[in-house]
XYZ file of N, CA and C in Angstrom:
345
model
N 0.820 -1.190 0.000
C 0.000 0.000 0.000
C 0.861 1.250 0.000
N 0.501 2.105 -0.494
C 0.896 3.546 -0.811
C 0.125 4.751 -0.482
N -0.124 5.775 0.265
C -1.052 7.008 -0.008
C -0.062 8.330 -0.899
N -0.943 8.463 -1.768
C -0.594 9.530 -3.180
C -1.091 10.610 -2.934
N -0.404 11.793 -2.220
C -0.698 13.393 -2.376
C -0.387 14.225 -3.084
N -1.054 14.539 -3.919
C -1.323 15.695 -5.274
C -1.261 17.336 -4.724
N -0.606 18.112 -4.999
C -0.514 19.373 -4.579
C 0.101 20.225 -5.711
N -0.301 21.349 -5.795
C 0.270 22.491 -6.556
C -0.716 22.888 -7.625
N -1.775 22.691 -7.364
C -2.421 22.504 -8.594
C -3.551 23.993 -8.355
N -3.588 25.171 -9.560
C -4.055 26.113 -9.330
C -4.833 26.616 -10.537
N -5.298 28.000 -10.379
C -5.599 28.391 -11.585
C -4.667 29.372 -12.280
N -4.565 29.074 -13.910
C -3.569 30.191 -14.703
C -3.988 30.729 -15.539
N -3.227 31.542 -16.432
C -3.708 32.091 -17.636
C -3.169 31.109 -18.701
N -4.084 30.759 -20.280
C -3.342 29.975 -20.987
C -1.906 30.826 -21.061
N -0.658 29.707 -21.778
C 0.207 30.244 -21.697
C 1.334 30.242 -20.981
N 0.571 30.217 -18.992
C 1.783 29.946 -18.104
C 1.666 28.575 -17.882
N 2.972 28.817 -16.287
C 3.631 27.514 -16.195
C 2.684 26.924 -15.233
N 3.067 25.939 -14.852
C 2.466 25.333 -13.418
C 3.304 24.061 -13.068
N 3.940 23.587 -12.039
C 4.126 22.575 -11.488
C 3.864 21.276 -10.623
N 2.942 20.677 -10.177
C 2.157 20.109 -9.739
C 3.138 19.035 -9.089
N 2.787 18.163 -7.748
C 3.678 17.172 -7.116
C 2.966 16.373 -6.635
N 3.407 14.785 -6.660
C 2.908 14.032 -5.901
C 3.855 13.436 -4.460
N 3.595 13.286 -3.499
C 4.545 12.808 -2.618
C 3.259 11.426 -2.129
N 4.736 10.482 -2.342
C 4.193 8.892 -1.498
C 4.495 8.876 -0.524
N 3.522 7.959 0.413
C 3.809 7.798 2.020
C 5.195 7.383 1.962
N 6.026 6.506 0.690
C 6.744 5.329 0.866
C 8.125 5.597 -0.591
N 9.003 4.636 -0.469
C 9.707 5.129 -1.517
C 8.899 4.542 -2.701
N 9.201 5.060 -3.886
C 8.776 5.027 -5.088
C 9.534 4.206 -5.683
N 11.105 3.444 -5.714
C 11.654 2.707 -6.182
C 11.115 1.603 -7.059
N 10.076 1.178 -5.739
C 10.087 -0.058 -5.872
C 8.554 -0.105 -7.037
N 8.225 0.901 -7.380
C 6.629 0.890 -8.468
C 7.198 0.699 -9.813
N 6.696 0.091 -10.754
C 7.154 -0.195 -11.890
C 7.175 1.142 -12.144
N 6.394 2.091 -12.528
C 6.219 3.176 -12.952
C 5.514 3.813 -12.046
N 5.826 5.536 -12.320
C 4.557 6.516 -11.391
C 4.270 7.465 -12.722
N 3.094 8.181 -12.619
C 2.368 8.749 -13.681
C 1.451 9.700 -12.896
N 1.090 10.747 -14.144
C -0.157 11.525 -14.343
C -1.250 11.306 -15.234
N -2.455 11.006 -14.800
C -3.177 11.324 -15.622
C -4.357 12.276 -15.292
N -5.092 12.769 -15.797
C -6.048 13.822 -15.909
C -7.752 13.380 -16.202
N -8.570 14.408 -15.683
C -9.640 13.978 -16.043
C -10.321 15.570 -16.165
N -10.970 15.510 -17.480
C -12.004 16.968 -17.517
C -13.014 16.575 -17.917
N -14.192 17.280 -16.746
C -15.492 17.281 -16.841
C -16.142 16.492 -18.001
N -16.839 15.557 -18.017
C -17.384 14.800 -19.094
C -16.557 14.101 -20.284
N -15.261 14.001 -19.426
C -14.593 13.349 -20.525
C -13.604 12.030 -19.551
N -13.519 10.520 -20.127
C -12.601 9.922 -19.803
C -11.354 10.513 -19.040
N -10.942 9.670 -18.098
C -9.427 10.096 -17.081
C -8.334 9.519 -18.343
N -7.327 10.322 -18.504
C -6.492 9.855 -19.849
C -5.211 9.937 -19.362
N -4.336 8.935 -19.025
C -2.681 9.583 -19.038
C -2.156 10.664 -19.881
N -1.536 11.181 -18.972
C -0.717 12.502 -19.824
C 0.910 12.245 -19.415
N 1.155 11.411 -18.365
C 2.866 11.056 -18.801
C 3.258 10.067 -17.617
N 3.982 9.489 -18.183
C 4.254 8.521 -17.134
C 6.311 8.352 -17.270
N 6.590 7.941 -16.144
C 8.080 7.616 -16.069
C 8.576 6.187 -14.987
N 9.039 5.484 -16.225
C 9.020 3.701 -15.163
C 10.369 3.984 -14.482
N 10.499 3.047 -13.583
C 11.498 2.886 -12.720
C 12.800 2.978 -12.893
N 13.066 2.790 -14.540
C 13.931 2.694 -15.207
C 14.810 3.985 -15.977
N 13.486 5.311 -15.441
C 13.824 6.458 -15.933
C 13.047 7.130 -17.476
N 12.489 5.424 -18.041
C 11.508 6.102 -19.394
C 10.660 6.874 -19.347
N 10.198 7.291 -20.403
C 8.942 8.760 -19.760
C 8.261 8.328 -21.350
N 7.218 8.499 -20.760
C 5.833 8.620 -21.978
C 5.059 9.474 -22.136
N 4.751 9.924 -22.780
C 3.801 11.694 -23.325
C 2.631 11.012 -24.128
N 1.347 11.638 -24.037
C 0.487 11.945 -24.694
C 0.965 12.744 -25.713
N 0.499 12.753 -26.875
C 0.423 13.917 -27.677
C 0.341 14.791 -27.517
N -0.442 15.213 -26.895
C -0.994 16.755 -27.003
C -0.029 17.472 -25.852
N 0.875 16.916 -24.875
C 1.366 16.954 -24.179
C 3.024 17.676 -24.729
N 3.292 16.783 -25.595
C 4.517 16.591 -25.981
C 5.019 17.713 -26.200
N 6.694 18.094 -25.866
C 7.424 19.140 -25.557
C 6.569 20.588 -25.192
N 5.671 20.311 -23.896
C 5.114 21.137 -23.462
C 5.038 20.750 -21.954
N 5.117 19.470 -21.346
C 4.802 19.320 -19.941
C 6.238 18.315 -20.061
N 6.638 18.119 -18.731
C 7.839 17.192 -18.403
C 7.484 16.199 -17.440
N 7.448 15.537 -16.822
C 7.502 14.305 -15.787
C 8.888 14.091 -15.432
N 9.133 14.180 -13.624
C 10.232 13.678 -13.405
C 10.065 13.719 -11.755
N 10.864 12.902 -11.122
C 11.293 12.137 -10.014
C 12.076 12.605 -9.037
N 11.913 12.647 -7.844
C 13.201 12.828 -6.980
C 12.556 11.642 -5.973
N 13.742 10.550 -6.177
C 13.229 9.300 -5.280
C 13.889 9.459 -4.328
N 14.663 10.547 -4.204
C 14.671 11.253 -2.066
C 13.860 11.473 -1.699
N 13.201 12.065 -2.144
C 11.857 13.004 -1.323
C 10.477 12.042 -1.651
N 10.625 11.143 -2.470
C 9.414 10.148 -2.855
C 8.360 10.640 -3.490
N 9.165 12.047 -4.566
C 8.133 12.764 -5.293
C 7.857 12.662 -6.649
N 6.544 12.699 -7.232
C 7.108 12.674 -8.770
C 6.366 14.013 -8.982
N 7.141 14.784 -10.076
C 6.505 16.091 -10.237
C 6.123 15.867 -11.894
N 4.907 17.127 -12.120
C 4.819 17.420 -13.413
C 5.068 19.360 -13.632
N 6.183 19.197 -14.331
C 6.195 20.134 -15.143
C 5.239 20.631 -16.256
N 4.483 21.668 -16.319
C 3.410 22.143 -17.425
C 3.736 23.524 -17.402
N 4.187 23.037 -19.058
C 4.375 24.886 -19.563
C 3.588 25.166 -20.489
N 3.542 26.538 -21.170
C 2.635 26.948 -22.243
C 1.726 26.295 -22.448
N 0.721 26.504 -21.103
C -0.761 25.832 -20.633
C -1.974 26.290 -22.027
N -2.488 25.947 -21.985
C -3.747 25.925 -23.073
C -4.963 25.602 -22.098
N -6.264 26.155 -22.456
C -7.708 25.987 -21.504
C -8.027 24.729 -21.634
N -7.815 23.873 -22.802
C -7.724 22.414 -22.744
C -6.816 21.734 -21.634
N -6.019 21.938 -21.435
C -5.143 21.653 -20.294
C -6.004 21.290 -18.992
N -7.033 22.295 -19.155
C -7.719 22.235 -17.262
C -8.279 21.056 -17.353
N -8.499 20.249 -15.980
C -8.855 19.132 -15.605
C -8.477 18.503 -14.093
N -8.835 17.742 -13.621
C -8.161 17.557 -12.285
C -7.229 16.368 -12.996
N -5.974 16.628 -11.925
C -4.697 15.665 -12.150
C -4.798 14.763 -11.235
N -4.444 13.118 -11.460
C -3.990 12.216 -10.018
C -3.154 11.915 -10.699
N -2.277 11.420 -9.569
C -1.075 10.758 -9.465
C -1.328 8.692 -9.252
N -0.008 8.435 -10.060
C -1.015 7.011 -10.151
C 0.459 6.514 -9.929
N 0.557 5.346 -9.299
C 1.456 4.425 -8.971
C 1.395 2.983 -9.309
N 2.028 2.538 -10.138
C 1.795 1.087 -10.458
C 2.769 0.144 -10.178
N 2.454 -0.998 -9.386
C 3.455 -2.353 -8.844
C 2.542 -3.766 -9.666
N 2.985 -4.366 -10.654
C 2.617 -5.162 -11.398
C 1.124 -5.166 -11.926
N 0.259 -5.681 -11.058
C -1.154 -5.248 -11.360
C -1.776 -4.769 -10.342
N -0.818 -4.018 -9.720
C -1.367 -2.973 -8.734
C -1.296 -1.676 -8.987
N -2.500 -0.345 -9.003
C -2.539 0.832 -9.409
C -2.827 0.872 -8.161
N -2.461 2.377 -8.134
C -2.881 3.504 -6.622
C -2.835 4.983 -6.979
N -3.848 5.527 -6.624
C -4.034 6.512 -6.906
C -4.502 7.977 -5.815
N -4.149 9.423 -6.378
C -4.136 9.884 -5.048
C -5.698 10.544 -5.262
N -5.581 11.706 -4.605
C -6.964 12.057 -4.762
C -7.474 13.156 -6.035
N -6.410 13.703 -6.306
C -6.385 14.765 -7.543
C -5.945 16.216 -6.757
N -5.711 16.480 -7.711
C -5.831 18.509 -7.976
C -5.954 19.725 -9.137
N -7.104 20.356 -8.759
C -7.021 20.924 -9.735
C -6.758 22.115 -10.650
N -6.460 21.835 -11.768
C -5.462 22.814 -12.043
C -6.591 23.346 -13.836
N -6.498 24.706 -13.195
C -7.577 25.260 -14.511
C -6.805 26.154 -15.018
N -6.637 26.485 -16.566
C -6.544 27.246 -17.339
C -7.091 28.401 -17.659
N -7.425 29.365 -17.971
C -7.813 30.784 -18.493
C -7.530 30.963 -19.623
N -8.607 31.553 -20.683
C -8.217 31.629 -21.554
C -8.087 33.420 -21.672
């Protein structure tokens, strides 16, 4: 077991940045992968990036060279970097942790755009 806390998550203008963090009760080493994915109002929860244990990182499209995913397995955090936000962007974020066919997930935060 794991508990997943989501923080940083605000409102912007399209355009800016935002950083968003998850911190685990526990180290993160040991999860195959940790990830973001998103969910906006009336639409499916969709990954937007994930990074396995190994250091790989995966992007959505719409994502790509615009948000970053990355790790500090001192602090047992995984952060998302989001730059040059778009009003599509808004949605609530969780943080998701996966150990073989185990997911965990935190509670979200949300982070809205302006257009």
């Amino acid at each position: 077991q794991v508990q997943l806390v989501e923080s940083g998550g605000d409102l912007v203008q399209a355009g800016g940045s935002l950083r968003i963090s998850c911190a685990a009760s526990r180290s993160i080493l040991g999860f195959n992968a940790m990830g973001w994915y998103r969910q906006a109002p009336g639409k499916q929860r969709e990954l937007v990036a994930d990074i396995s244990s190994g250091g790989s990182r995966n992007y959505v499209d719409s994502v790509k060279g615009r948000f970053t995913i990355f790790r500090d397995n001192a602090k047992n955090t995984v952060y998302l970097q989001m730059n040059s936000l778009k009003p599509e962007d808004t949605a609530v974020y969780y943080c998701n942790a996966q150990k073989l066919q185990s997911f965990y997930w935190g509670q979200g935060t949300q982070v809205t755009v302006s257009s």
